[in-house]
Amino acid sequence: MNGWLLAAAVVLGGGVGATLWGVATGPLRRRVVAQNLSTALACPGLLLLAQGYDRPAYVDLALVLALLGPVGTLVFARLLADELAGDRPRAWGLTWAAAGLGAVVVLVLCAVTGPSRATVKLLVTGALLIGGNVVASRALSGGLTGVRGG
């Protein structure tokens, strides 16, 4: 086991395990936030696994997840707008912590990879991951007009 795999195990085991618990239990506001954060934590885990196993296909999977994960959260925000209207989720601290983790992982992997096409793919994945989850969190908290009927 190398350091990349250990870091991936920590991110996936701790972060995604906690978000799965959050999705399975508790009030609706905690479940939608946990669903959004699961993507934000699974993508850096996949990027670390890609480096640890030297499998570029995992980067492609992280790219697809970074693109589709926030879209799924926006769909939930729209479908559950009435149920969430009285008790809006607030998770800006968690959102920025997950965005910081994603940024650190992407920047470290870019430094290790060096200038190449793979670096561009990592940067695009990071931008989609961070931007998408910030937008999805804002939509859940009622900050985007028209998404939650606000």
XYZ file of N, CA and C in Angstrom:
450
model
N 0.855 -1.178 0.000
C 0.000 0.000 0.000
C 0.898 1.237 0.000
N 0.584 2.170 -0.891
C 1.354 3.408 -0.923
C 0.552 4.540 -0.290
N 1.153 5.730 -0.239
C 0.511 6.875 0.390
C -0.760 7.328 -0.301
N -0.794 7.189 -1.639
C -1.991 7.580 -2.383
C -3.186 6.714 -1.998
N -2.942 5.420 -1.877
C -4.024 4.508 -1.512
C -4.475 4.725 -0.072
N -3.530 5.046 0.798
C -3.887 5.337 2.184
C -4.750 6.594 2.268
N -4.355 7.630 1.532
C -5.148 8.864 1.505
C -6.539 8.602 0.926
N -6.618 7.786 -0.123
C -7.918 7.446 -0.712
C -8.775 6.672 0.282
N -8.163 5.775 1.025
C -8.918 5.007 2.017
C -9.467 5.915 3.113
N -8.689 6.901 3.522
C -9.159 7.842 4.548
C -10.321 8.674 4.016
N -10.167 9.207 2.792
C -11.219 10.043 2.210
C -12.489 9.232 1.976
N -12.348 8.080 1.352
C -13.521 7.268 1.041
C -14.129 6.631 2.283
N -13.288 6.107 3.157
C -13.803 5.445 4.361
C -14.456 6.414 5.330
N -13.778 7.510 5.609
C -14.318 8.474 6.564
C -15.394 9.356 5.987
N -15.087 9.991 4.885
C -16.023 10.958 4.318
C -17.253 10.342 3.706
N -17.065 9.398 2.826
C -18.209 8.792 2.151
C -18.991 7.915 3.127
N -18.318 7.291 4.071
C -19.037 6.530 5.098
C -19.949 7.417 5.929
N -19.456 8.589 6.296
C -20.278 9.532 7.064
C -21.440 10.065 6.236
N -21.200 10.322 4.957
C -22.302 10.822 4.133
C -23.347 9.740 3.874
N -22.925 8.503 3.761
C -23.904 7.418 3.611
C -24.766 7.291 4.858
N -24.155 7.479 6.028
C -24.927 7.470 7.260
C -25.899 8.650 7.273
N -25.446 9.811 6.810
C -26.306 10.988 6.759
C -27.464 10.829 5.799
N -27.233 10.147 4.685
C -28.306 9.909 3.714
C -29.323 8.921 4.264
N -28.871 7.960 5.038
C -29.758 6.906 5.524
C -30.572 7.304 6.747
N -30.132 8.307 7.500
C -30.812 8.660 8.744
C -31.085 10.155 8.799
N -31.930 10.521 9.711
C -32.132 11.928 10.010
C -33.188 12.623 9.173
N -33.315 13.927 9.404
C -34.325 14.705 8.677
C -33.929 14.914 7.217
N -34.890 15.348 6.433
C -34.682 15.529 4.997
C -33.562 16.519 4.700
N -33.465 17.598 5.463
C -32.435 18.596 5.181
C -31.030 18.014 5.323
N -30.830 17.110 6.278
C -29.511 16.486 6.423
C -29.266 15.475 5.312
N -30.300 14.798 4.885
C -30.123 13.790 3.844
C -29.737 14.395 2.500
N -30.334 15.536 2.127
C -29.978 16.138 0.838
C -28.579 16.741 0.876
N -28.185 17.286 2.012
C -26.820 17.809 2.138
C -25.811 16.663 2.061
N -26.107 15.557 2.717
C -25.208 14.397 2.678
C -25.105 13.826 1.271
N -26.211 13.830 0.546
C -26.174 13.346 -0.842
C -25.271 14.225 -1.680
N -25.349 15.529 -1.491
C -24.502 16.447 -2.241
C -23.026 16.272 -1.860
N -22.754 16.095 -0.585
C -21.370 15.955 -0.141
C -20.753 14.613 -0.528
N -21.581 13.605 -0.774
C -21.013 12.315 -1.165
C -20.249 12.425 -2.483
N -20.765 13.204 -3.413
C -20.060 13.432 -4.674
C -18.773 14.210 -4.444
N -18.864 15.225 -3.594
C -17.702 16.068 -3.335
C -16.575 15.311 -2.648
N -16.885 14.213 -1.999
C -15.862 13.405 -1.341
C -15.458 12.183 -2.159
N -16.363 11.664 -2.975
C -16.034 10.488 -3.786
C -15.080 10.851 -4.922
N -15.228 12.030 -5.500
C -14.349 12.430 -6.612
C -12.882 12.519 -6.204
N -12.538 13.232 -5.116
C -11.126 13.216 -4.707
C -10.620 11.814 -4.370
N -11.506 10.986 -3.802
C -11.110 9.605 -3.527
C -10.772 8.849 -4.797
N -11.586 9.035 -5.835
C -11.304 8.379 -7.119
C -10.020 8.907 -7.754
N -9.776 10.201 -7.617
C -8.536 10.768 -8.156
C -7.314 10.204 -7.436
N -7.419 10.046 -6.129
C -6.309 9.453 -5.375
C -6.116 7.982 -5.730
N -7.214 7.267 -5.941
C -7.102 5.872 -6.376
C -6.470 5.772 -7.761
N -6.800 6.708 -8.637
C -6.206 6.709 -9.977
C -4.695 6.849 -9.898
N -4.235 7.718 -9.014
C -2.786 7.898 -8.856
C -2.148 6.688 -8.169
N -2.835 6.149 -7.156
C -2.289 5.020 -6.405
C -2.177 3.753 -7.227
N -3.167 3.482 -8.054
C -3.159 2.279 -8.884
C -2.620 2.527 -10.284
N -2.323 3.784 -10.604
C -1.855 4.175 -11.930
C -2.866 3.755 -13.003
N -4.129 4.109 -12.755
C -5.228 3.803 -13.665
C -5.905 5.101 -14.106
N -5.622 5.597 -15.292
C -6.233 6.846 -15.759
C -7.746 6.756 -15.939
N -8.290 5.564 -16.051
C -9.740 5.417 -16.208
C -10.490 5.917 -14.977
N -9.872 5.867 -13.810
C -10.513 6.370 -12.604
C -10.669 7.888 -12.662
N -9.771 8.568 -13.341
C -9.902 10.017 -13.517
C -11.117 10.311 -14.391
N -11.335 9.497 -15.416
C -12.524 9.672 -16.253
C -13.799 9.469 -15.447
N -13.795 8.481 -14.568
C -14.954 8.232 -13.713
C -15.189 9.412 -12.768
N -14.120 9.959 -12.203
C -14.253 11.133 -11.340
C -14.773 12.333 -12.117
N -14.357 12.480 -13.366
C -14.837 13.575 -14.205
C -16.342 13.457 -14.451
N -16.806 12.269 -14.758
C -18.243 12.057 -14.979
C -19.020 12.288 -13.684
N -18.494 11.818 -12.567
C -19.163 12.014 -11.284
C -19.192 13.486 -10.885
N -18.118 14.224 -11.175
C -18.089 15.654 -10.877
C -19.087 16.423 -11.722
N -19.383 15.922 -12.899
C -20.356 16.568 -13.770
C -21.792 16.207 -13.387
N -22.053 14.943 -13.116
C -23.420 14.489 -12.885
C -23.883 14.584 -11.433
N -22.976 14.552 -10.484
C -23.357 14.610 -9.070
C -24.109 15.873 -8.700
N -23.576 17.061 -8.986
C -24.317 18.287 -8.679
C -25.617 18.421 -9.462
N -25.662 17.875 -10.666
C -26.907 17.908 -11.439
C -27.979 17.098 -10.713
N -27.607 15.973 -10.165
C -28.550 15.183 -9.382
C -29.041 15.933 -8.154
N -28.148 16.661 -7.504
C -28.548 17.457 -6.348
C -29.519 18.552 -6.753
N -29.286 19.175 -7.914
C -30.212 20.202 -8.391
C -31.590 19.608 -8.694
N -31.618 18.394 -9.196
C -32.897 17.725 -9.435
C -33.618 17.488 -8.109
N -32.883 17.012 -7.098
C -33.488 16.821 -5.778
C -33.983 18.146 -5.208
N -33.196 19.213 -5.374
C -33.607 20.522 -4.861
C -34.903 20.969 -5.505
N -35.055 20.693 -6.770
C -36.280 21.087 -7.473
C -37.465 20.212 -7.065
N -37.247 18.916 -6.992
C -38.343 18.005 -6.661
C -38.792 18.120 -5.204
N -37.870 18.429 -4.317
C -38.182 18.499 -2.885
C -38.338 19.935 -2.396
N -38.597 20.868 -3.309
C -38.659 22.285 -2.945
C -39.710 22.559 -1.884
N -40.876 21.957 -1.989
C -41.935 22.209 -1.013
C -41.576 21.659 0.367
N -40.997 20.465 0.403
C -40.639 19.858 1.683
C -39.479 20.588 2.366
N -38.578 21.160 1.571
C -37.410 21.848 2.130
C -37.673 23.323 2.425
N -38.792 23.855 1.972
C -39.042 25.293 2.106
C -39.089 25.736 3.564
N -39.683 24.958 4.443
C -39.795 25.354 5.843
C -38.534 25.130 6.647
N -37.690 24.226 6.226
C -36.487 23.858 6.983
C -35.316 23.754 6.014
N -34.805 24.889 5.599
C -33.760 24.915 4.582
C -32.431 24.377 5.117
N -31.764 23.548 4.323
C -30.455 23.031 4.728
C -29.407 24.150 4.755
N -28.519 24.080 5.713
C -27.395 25.001 5.805
C -26.137 24.164 5.985
N -25.278 24.199 4.996
C -24.067 23.381 5.074
C -22.891 24.077 4.413
N -22.798 25.391 4.575
C -21.709 26.093 3.916
C -20.345 25.678 4.446
N -20.243 25.408 5.724
C -18.959 24.962 6.274
C -18.515 23.644 5.671
N -19.445 22.701 5.590
C -19.136 21.402 4.983
C -18.845 21.531 3.497
N -19.599 22.409 2.829
C -19.385 22.602 1.393
C -17.997 23.143 1.122
N -17.581 24.159 1.872
C -16.257 24.739 1.649
C -15.139 23.800 2.092
N -15.390 22.990 3.126
C -14.383 22.002 3.530
C -14.192 20.951 2.439
N -15.304 20.479 1.865
C -15.213 19.498 0.778
C -14.575 20.120 -0.458
N -14.902 21.389 -0.741
C -14.283 22.078 -1.882
C -12.784 22.250 -1.652
N -12.393 22.549 -0.422
C -10.970 22.664 -0.106
C -10.237 21.347 -0.264
N -10.872 20.260 0.175
C -10.271 18.935 -0.005
C -10.089 18.626 -1.481
N -11.132 18.891 -2.274
C -11.033 18.661 -3.717
C -9.934 19.487 -4.348
N -9.820 20.750 -3.940
C -8.786 21.625 -4.501
C -7.389 21.138 -4.134
N -7.204 20.733 -2.891
C -5.887 20.245 -2.460
C -5.505 18.990 -3.224
N -6.445 18.055 -3.343
C -6.151 16.810 -4.058
C -5.813 17.091 -5.517
N -6.605 17.940 -6.164
C -6.359 18.240 -7.580
C -5.015 18.947 -7.762
N -4.707 19.911 -6.911
C -3.436 20.638 -7.047
C -2.233 19.746 -6.783
N -2.326 18.873 -5.793
C -1.220 17.949 -5.520
C -1.032 16.987 -6.694
N -2.128 16.468 -7.216
C -2.015 15.544 -8.351
C -1.509 16.249 -9.600
N -1.879 17.513 -9.798
C -1.346 18.283 -10.930
C 0.153 18.477 -10.793
N 0.612 18.740 -9.568
C 2.047 18.913 -9.343
C 2.804 17.616 -9.590
N 2.216 16.495 -9.200
C 2.865 15.200 -9.397
C 2.849 14.798 -10.868
N 1.740 15.075 -11.545
C 1.578 14.672 -12.939
C 2.475 15.480 -13.868
N 2.619 16.766 -13.583
C 3.406 17.629 -14.462
C 2.577 18.098 -15.640
N 3.155 18.986 -16.452
C 2.381 19.523 -17.576
C 2.100 18.441 -18.635
N 0.817 18.189 -18.834
C 0.401 17.194 -19.819
C -1.104 17.300 -20.019
N -1.612 16.460 -20.870
C -3.048 16.403 -21.096
C -3.772 15.912 -19.847
N -3.139 15.050 -19.085
C -3.743 14.550 -17.851
C -3.926 15.673 -16.830
N -3.019 16.635 -16.814
C -3.145 17.776 -15.909
C -4.358 18.618 -16.267
N -4.583 18.808 -17.554
C -5.763 19.565 -17.988
C -7.037 18.846 -17.563
N -7.050 17.527 -17.690
C -8.220 16.753 -17.275
C -8.440 16.868 -15.768
N -7.350 16.864 -14.999
C -7.470 17.039 -13.558
C -8.026 18.412 -13.200
N -7.554 19.443 -13.885
C -8.028 20.799 -13.615
C -9.504 20.963 -13.971
N -9.919 20.369 -15.082
C -11.337 20.427 -15.463
C -12.183 19.684 -14.440
N -11.720 18.523 -14.001
C -12.444 17.767 -12.984
C -12.563 18.574 -11.700
N -11.482 19.201 -11.283
C -11.512 20.017 -10.071
C -12.459 21.200 -10.190
N -12.439 21.869 -11.328
C -13.327 23.019 -11.522
C -14.792 22.586 -11.508
N -15.110 21.483 -12.174
C -16.482 20.974 -12.161
C -16.906 20.534 -10.766
N -16.011 19.892 -10.070
C -16.307 19.396 -8.729
C -16.595 20.540 -7.772
N -15.698 21.506 -7.722
C -15.851 22.605 -6.775
C -17.018 23.510 -7.173
N -17.041 23.933 -8.425
C -18.115 24.820 -8.876
C -19.480 24.187 -8.789
N -19.584 22.942 -9.208
C -20.872 22.259 -9.187
C -21.422 22.072 -7.790
N -20.564 21.713 -6.855
C -21.047 21.500 -5.497
C -21.377 22.796 -4.777
N -20.673 23.869 -5.091
C -21.019 25.168 -4.507
C -22.376 25.629 -5.040
N -22.597 25.473 -6.335
C -23.888 25.852 -6.923
C -25.007 24.976 -6.359
N -24.765 23.682 -6.241
C -25.796 22.788 -5.715
C -26.110 23.106 -4.251
N -25.116 23.422 -3.452
C -25.356 23.788 -2.053
C -26.139 25.081 -1.953
N -25.816 26.004 -2.823
C -26.559 27.269 -2.825
C -28.016 27.034 -3.221
N -28.243 26.155 -4.175
C -29.610 25.844 -4.580
C -30.383 25.181 -3.438
N -29.731 24.299 -2.692
C -30.398 23.643 -1.571
C -30.771 24.627 -0.470
N -29.940 25.636 -0.265
C -30.221 26.603 0.792
C -31.186 27.695 0.340
N -31.687 27.593 -0.886
C -32.676 28.537 -1.370
C -32.090 29.764 -2.012
N -30.819 29.734 -2.364
C -30.158 30.909 -2.912
C -30.349 31.127 -4.395
N -30.830 30.153 -5.131
C -31.032 30.321 -6.574
C -32.515 30.443 -6.869
N -32.898 31.562 -7.412
C -34.297 31.788 -7.731
C -34.716 30.872 -8.872
N -35.858 30.250 -8.715
C -36.381 29.379 -9.747
C -36.043 27.914 -9.556
N -34.968 27.614 -8.844
C -34.608 26.218 -8.618
C -35.467 25.639 -7.510
N -35.659 26.397 -6.454
C -36.452 25.918 -5.330
C -37.771 26.649 -5.212
N -38.167 27.349 -6.270
C -39.435 28.058 -6.220
C -39.358 29.354 -5.445
N -38.102 29.835 -5.113
C -37.927 31.031 -4.296
C -37.815 32.210 -5.141
